[in-house]
Tab-separated table of C-alpha atoms in Angstrom:
chain	number	residue	atom	x	y	z
A	511	MET	CA	0.000	-0.035	-0.122
A	512	ASN	CA	1.188	3.560	-0.705
A	513	PRO	CA	1.289	6.381	1.872
A	514	LYS	CA	-1.732	8.056	0.526
A	515	GLU	CA	-3.881	4.828	0.955
A	516	ILE	CA	-2.485	4.213	4.501
A	517	GLN	CA	-3.354	7.926	5.442
A	518	LYS	CA	-7.011	7.415	3.872
A	519	ILE	CA	-7.634	3.980	6.201
A	520	MET	CA	-6.215	5.918	9.239
A	521	THR	CA	-8.594	8.785	8.703
A	522	VAL	CA	-11.754	6.690	8.285
A	523	THR	CA	-10.879	4.247	11.050
A	524	GLU	CA	-10.048	7.386	13.298
A	525	ARG	CA	-13.277	9.328	12.723
A	526	MET	CA	-15.678	6.085	12.621
A	527	SER	CA	-18.235	5.936	15.338
A	528	PHE	CA	-21.039	3.698	16.376
A	529	THR	CA	-23.965	3.832	18.619
A	530	LYS	CA	-25.784	1.141	20.470
A	531	ASN	CA	-29.035	0.062	19.111
A	532	PHE	CA	-30.154	-3.017	21.008
A	533	ARG	CA	-28.841	-4.870	24.065
A	534	SER	CA	-29.918	-8.003	25.501
A	535	ALA	CA	-28.635	-10.141	27.883
A	536	THR	CA	-26.411	-11.976	25.497
A	537	ALA	CA	-25.999	-9.659	22.718
A	538	GLU	CA	-25.672	-6.170	21.272
A	539	GLU	CA	-26.401	-4.380	17.989
A	540	TRP	CA	-24.447	-1.483	16.869
A	541	PHE	CA	-24.856	0.972	14.039
A	542	VAL	CA	-21.623	1.763	12.248
A	543	PHE	CA	-21.087	5.333	11.108
A	544	ILE	CA	-18.134	5.357	8.470
A	545	PRO	CA	-16.867	8.733	7.038
A	546	GLY	CA	-17.882	9.255	3.336
A	547	PHE	CA	-20.186	5.888	3.543
A	548	ASN	CA	-23.693	5.231	4.084
A	549	ASP	CA	-26.556	2.921	3.806
A	550	PRO	CA	-27.755	3.778	0.201
A	551	GLY	CA	-31.268	2.970	1.127
A	552	THR	CA	-31.722	5.206	4.108
A	553	GLY	CA	-28.588	7.449	3.905
A	554	GLY	CA	-27.645	6.399	7.342
A	555	ALA	CA	-25.333	4.023	9.295
A	556	ALA	CA	-22.897	2.427	6.655
A	557	GLY	CA	-23.364	-0.832	8.447
A	558	LYS	CA	-23.897	-2.658	11.720
A	559	ALA	CA	-22.256	-4.937	14.138
A	560	ILE	CA	-23.791	-7.722	15.952
A	561	VAL	CA	-21.841	-8.944	19.354
A	562	HIS	CA	-23.110	-12.144	20.654
A	563	TYR	CA	-21.919	-13.250	23.792
A	564	ASN	CA	-21.304	-17.253	24.651
A	565	LEU	CA	-20.819	-17.437	28.379
A	566	TYR	CA	-19.107	-20.694	29.583
A	567	GLY	CA	-19.226	-20.709	33.515
A	568	ASN	CA	-18.458	-17.611	35.665
A	569	LYS	CA	-15.146	-16.348	33.823
A	570	ASP	CA	-14.806	-17.897	30.231
A	571	MET	CA	-16.481	-15.961	27.406
A	572	PHE	CA	-16.221	-16.239	23.592
A	573	ILE	CA	-17.767	-13.866	21.246
A	574	ASN	CA	-19.499	-14.099	17.947
A	575	THR	CA	-19.302	-10.742	16.124
A	576	THR	CA	-20.777	-10.173	12.636
A	577	VAL	CA	-20.414	-6.941	10.861
A	578	ILE	CA	-22.740	-6.119	7.923
A	579	LEU	CA	-21.534	-3.101	5.785
A	580	ASP	CA	-24.414	-1.881	3.297
A	581	ASP	CA	-22.438	0.835	1.231
A	582	PRO	CA	-21.717	-0.780	-2.368
A	583	VAL	CA	-18.508	1.098	-2.677
A	584	LEU	CA	-17.237	-1.043	0.261
A	585	PHE	CA	-17.949	-4.289	-1.992
A	586	GLU	CA	-15.572	-3.181	-4.364
A	587	GLU	CA	-12.376	-5.270	-4.388
A	588	GLU	CA	-9.858	-2.512	-4.255
A	589	ASN	CA	-11.412	-1.448	-0.924
A	590	PHE	CA	-10.675	-4.920	0.921
A	591	GLN	CA	-7.947	-3.312	3.071
A	592	LEU	CA	-10.456	-0.675	4.108
A	593	VAL	CA	-12.953	-3.075	5.006
A	594	TYR	CA	-10.246	-5.154	6.838
A	595	SER	CA	-9.154	-2.163	8.782
A	596	ILE	CA	-12.449	-1.005	9.745
A	597	CYS	CA	-13.511	-4.374	10.919
A	598	ASP	CA	-10.455	-4.727	12.899
A	599	GLU	CA	-10.972	-1.382	14.501
A	600	LEU	CA	-14.353	-2.301	15.347
A	601	ILE	CA	-13.340	-5.535	16.858
A	602	ASN	CA	-10.727	-3.558	19.059
A	603	ARG	CA	-13.186	-0.793	20.149
A	604	LEU	CA	-16.378	-3.164	20.770
A	605	VAL	CA	-14.840	-6.543	21.944
A	606	GLY	CA	-11.492	-5.860	23.130
A	607	TYR	CA	-9.384	-8.798	23.744
A	608	ALA	CA	-11.723	-11.943	24.403
A	609	ASP	CA	-11.593	-14.500	22.148
A	610	THR	CA	-13.837	-13.756	19.045
A	611	LEU	CA	-15.029	-15.143	15.832
A	612	LEU	CA	-15.779	-12.573	13.173
A	613	SER	CA	-17.730	-13.015	10.330
A	614	VAL	CA	-18.020	-9.880	7.583
A	615	HIS	CA	-20.486	-9.337	5.203
A	616	ALA	CA	-19.517	-6.780	2.422
A	617	GLY	CA	-20.279	-8.202	-0.915
A	618	SER	CA	-16.633	-9.743	-2.421
A	619	ASN	CA	-14.900	-8.286	0.665
A	620	SER	CA	-16.630	-10.620	2.774
A	621	TYR	CA	-14.229	-12.822	5.002
A	622	ASN	CA	-14.116	-14.655	8.182
A	623	ALA	CA	-11.527	-14.369	11.073
A	624	GLU	CA	-10.734	-15.664	14.453
A	625	TYR	CA	-8.958	-13.466	17.405
A	626	LYS	CA	-7.383	-15.234	20.012
A	627	ARG	CA	-6.032	-14.210	23.460
């Protein structure tokens, strides 16, 4: 990646924000606002993150996180590194260091990942 692309990614991930839409005992849903991107149908949040907690006993926790991005520009293959960086930052901010399975739905830029402590 060239320095201009790196700067673009850093600017987007630093300015990205989210709001909690729903919370239950085992899950949270967050609207994700990404600068320069939006849902073409509503003009609102460019995506959402769903964090589902699997609790084992009183100290072990495993998290399943699904990120759904709605802006078709993020589906373009040349934006894969941006999508990856956005989702990595979401995991860092919303989930932290817990063991996590990530599923990203972003057209041709969809992928799965596993985060381990």
